[in-house]
Structure formats: structure tokens, C-alpha cells
Coordinates of C-alpha atoms in Angstrom, one line a residue:
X1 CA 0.0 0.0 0.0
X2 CA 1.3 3.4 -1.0
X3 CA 1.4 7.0 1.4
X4 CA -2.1 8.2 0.8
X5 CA -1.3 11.3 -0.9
X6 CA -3.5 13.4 1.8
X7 CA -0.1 12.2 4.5
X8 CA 2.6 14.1 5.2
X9 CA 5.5 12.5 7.1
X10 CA 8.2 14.4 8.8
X11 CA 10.5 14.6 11.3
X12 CA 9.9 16.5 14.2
X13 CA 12.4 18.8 15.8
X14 CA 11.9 20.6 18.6
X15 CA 8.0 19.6 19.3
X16 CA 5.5 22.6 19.9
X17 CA 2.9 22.4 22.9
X18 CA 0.3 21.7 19.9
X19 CA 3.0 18.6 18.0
X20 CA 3.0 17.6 21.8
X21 CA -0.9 17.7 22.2
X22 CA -1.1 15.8 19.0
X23 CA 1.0 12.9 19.9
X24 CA -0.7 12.6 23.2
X25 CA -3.8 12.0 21.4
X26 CA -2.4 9.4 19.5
X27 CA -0.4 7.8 21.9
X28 CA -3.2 7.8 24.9
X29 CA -6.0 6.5 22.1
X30 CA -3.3 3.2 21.2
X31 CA -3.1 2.8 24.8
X32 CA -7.4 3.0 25.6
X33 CA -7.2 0.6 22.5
X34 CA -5.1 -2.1 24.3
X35 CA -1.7 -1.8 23.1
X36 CA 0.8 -2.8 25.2
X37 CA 3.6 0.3 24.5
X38 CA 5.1 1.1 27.6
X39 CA 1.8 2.2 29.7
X40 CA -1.2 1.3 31.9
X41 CA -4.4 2.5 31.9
X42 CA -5.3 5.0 32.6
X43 CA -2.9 6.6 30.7
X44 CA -3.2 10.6 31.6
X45 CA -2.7 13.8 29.3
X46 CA -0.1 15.0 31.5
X47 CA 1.7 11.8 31.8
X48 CA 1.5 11.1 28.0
X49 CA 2.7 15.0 27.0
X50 CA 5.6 14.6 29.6
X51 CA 6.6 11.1 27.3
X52 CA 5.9 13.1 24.6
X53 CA 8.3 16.1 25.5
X54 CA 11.1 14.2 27.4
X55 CA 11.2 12.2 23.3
X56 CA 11.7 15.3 21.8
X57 CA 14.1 16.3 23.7
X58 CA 15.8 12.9 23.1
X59 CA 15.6 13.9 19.4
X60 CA 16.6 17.1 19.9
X61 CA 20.1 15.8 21.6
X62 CA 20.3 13.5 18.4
X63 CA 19.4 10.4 20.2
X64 CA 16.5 9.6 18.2
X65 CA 14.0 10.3 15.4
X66 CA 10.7 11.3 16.2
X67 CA 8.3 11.0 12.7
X68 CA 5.3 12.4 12.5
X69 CA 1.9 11.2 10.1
X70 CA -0.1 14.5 9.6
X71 CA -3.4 14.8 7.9
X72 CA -3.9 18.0 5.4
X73 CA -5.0 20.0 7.9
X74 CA -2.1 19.2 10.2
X75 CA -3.8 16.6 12.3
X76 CA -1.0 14.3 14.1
X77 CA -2.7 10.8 12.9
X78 CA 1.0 9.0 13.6
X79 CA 4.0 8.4 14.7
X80 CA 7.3 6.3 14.9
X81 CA 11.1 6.6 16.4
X82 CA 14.3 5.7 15.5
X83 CA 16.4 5.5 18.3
X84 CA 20.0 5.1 17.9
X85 CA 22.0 2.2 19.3
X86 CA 23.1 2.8 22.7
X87 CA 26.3 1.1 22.8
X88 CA 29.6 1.7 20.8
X89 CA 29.7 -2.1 19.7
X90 CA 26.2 -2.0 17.6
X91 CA 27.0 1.6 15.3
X92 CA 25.1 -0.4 12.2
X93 CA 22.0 -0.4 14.2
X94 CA 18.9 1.3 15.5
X95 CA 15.6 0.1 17.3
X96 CA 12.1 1.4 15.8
X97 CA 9.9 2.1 18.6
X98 CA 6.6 3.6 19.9
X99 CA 4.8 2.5 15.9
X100 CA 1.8 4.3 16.7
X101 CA -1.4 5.2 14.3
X102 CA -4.4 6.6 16.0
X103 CA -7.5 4.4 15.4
X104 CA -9.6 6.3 13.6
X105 CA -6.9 6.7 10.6
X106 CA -5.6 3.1 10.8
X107 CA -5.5 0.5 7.4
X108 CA -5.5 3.5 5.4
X109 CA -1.2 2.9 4.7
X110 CA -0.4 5.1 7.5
X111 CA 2.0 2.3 9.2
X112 CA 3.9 1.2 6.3
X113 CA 4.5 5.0 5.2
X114 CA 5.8 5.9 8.9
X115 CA 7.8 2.2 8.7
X116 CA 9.5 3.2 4.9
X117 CA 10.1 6.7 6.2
X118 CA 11.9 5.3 9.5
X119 CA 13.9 2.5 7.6
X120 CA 15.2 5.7 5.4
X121 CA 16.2 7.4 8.5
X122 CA 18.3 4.4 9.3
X123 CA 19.9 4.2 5.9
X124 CA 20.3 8.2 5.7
X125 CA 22.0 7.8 9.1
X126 CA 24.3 5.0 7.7
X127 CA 22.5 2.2 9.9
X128 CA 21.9 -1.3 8.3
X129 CA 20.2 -3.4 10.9
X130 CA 16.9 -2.3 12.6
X131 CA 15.0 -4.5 15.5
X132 CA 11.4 -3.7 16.8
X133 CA 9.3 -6.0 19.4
X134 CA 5.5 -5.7 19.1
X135 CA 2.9 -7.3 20.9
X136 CA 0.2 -6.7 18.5
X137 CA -1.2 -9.3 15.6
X138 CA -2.2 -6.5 13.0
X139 CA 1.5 -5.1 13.0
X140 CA 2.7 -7.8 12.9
X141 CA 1.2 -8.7 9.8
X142 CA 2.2 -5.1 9.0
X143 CA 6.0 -5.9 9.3
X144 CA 6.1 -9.0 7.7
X145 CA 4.7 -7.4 4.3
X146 CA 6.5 -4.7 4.7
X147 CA 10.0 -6.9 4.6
X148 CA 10.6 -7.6 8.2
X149 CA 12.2 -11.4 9.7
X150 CA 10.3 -12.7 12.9
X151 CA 12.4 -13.8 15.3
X152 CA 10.2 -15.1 17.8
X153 CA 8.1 -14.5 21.1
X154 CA 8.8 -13.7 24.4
X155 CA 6.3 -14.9 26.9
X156 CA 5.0 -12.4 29.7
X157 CA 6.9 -10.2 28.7
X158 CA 5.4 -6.8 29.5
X159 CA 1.4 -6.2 30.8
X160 CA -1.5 -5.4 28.7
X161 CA -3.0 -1.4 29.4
X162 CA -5.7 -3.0 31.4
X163 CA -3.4 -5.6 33.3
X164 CA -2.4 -9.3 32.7
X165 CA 1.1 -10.4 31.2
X166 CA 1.2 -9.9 27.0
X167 CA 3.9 -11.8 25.1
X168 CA 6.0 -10.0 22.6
X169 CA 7.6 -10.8 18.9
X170 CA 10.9 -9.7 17.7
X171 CA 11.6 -8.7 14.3
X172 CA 14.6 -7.2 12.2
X173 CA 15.4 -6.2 8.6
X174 CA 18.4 -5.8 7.1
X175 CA 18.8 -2.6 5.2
X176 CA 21.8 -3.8 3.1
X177 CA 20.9 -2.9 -0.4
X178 CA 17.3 -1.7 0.1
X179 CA 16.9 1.1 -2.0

């Protein structure tokens, strides 16, 4: 599925109070939804804009990539990060995290465009190996059209928004010679 030609993907710099309103939205509507990204239910504004603002200054120090899916009208509908490897012995390497698309604008291509813009990111940025865990089935299906290995699942590894333990599946792609 192609970028709907009504999206605009970019990287955000330094994020504005409304960029940081806009990805709380998104980010506390995955989380009402069920998905298991780091939060429990229930998930506050102020807890999700200080996430959101303590990422962009992580992007802002050049630890990550924070991307953006915006509607027309400027609507955040989206989002994914890059974030660099941590260590010196993995410099081929980044981890895309926090794949979010707000309900109401999902199977429309939004995750594959915000997955193609972050695996250009990597290549840009001279990295060659990207890993990602997800605990979702519909992403997963995502990835593996989009390219990406499975690796396999981790039981109990994290908890569901509402509470009980959710596994989660690992997945990589090599950039080496994508285009």
C-alpha cells in the first residue's frame, strides 16, 4: 500500500505544545485501544505530554527520530522513532519504537509509510540493521509485508494497558541494499 497522498511525514524537531498535544492524542488512544507500549491504563494527558516532550528532547540531543503522520489540515494521525544504538559495539544499528497510528486513521497505509520513512532514516544515518518487538497481531502482519524477519516470542513479557502479562515478537530487517 502506498502513502495516501492526503499524509505528510516528517521529522519532528523541537516539538511545539500543539505537536506535543497531537501525539498525546495518539499515543493515549493506542493505549485506551489495548496496546501494550510502555503504559497502563489509565494513561493521563499529562503523563503522556511529559513522554511526549522528554522524546523530543531525546531527538533534539540527536538520540532519536521522532516522525510524524499528519493529515492535510495538520492533524498528528501517527508516529514512529528511531532511536539510535546505545552502545559503541552496535553503530550499524537502531531500534524502531513507539509504531503508533491513531485508530480512527488506521489500514488507510499510514504504518507502512511511517515504517519506509523510519527504515530511510536508518539508511540516511548509515544504519543497516533495525529490530522492533510488538505485541500486537495486526502489526505484525504489517511488518512482515513490509520486509521484516520474525524472530520469535517472548512470553509475559510486559502487561496489557488494562493488566495481565502480554507476550511479545521480535523482528529485524536488514537494510543492506534496500533502495
Amino acid at each position: 500500500m502506498s502513502c495516501p497522498s492526503w499524509l505528510r511525514i516528517r521529522r519532528l524537531e523541537t516539538a511545539s505544545d500543539r505537536e506535543i498535544e497531537g501525539l498525546s492524542d495518539v499515543l493515549r488512544d493506542c493505549v485506551e485501544g489495548g496496546a501494550s507500549v510502555g503504559f497502563m491504563l489509565p494513561l493521563t494527558r499529562g503523563k503522556a505530554e511529559a513522554f511526549w516532550r522528554s522524546a523530543s528532547a531525546s531527538a533534539a540531543r540527536g538520540e532519536r527520530v521522532v516522525l510524524v503522520a499528519e493529515e492535510q489540515a495538520g492533524a498528528i494521525v501517527g508516529t514512529a522513532q528511531v532511536i539510535w544504538a546505545q552502545f559503541e559495539n552496535q553503530p550499524h544499528r537502531a531500534d524502531v519504537a513507539k509504531m503508533l497510528v491513531h485508530r480512527r486513521a488506521r489500514r488507510q497505509g499510514i504504518g507502512a509509510a511511517l515504517l519506509a520513512a523510519a527504515e530511510r532514516c536508518a539508511l540516511e544515518a548509515g544504519r543497516t540493521l533495525l529490530v522492533l518487538d510488538t505485541a500486537s497481531d495486526d502489526a505484525e502482519r504489517l511488518y512482515v509485508r513490509q520486509g521484516w524477519q520474525r524472530v520469535g516470542d517472548i512470553p509475559d513479557y510486559a502487561l496489557w494497558p488494562a493488566g495481565g502479562f502480554c507476550s511479545t515478537t521480535i523482528f529485524f530487517k536488514e537494510l543492506r541494499g534496500t533502495p
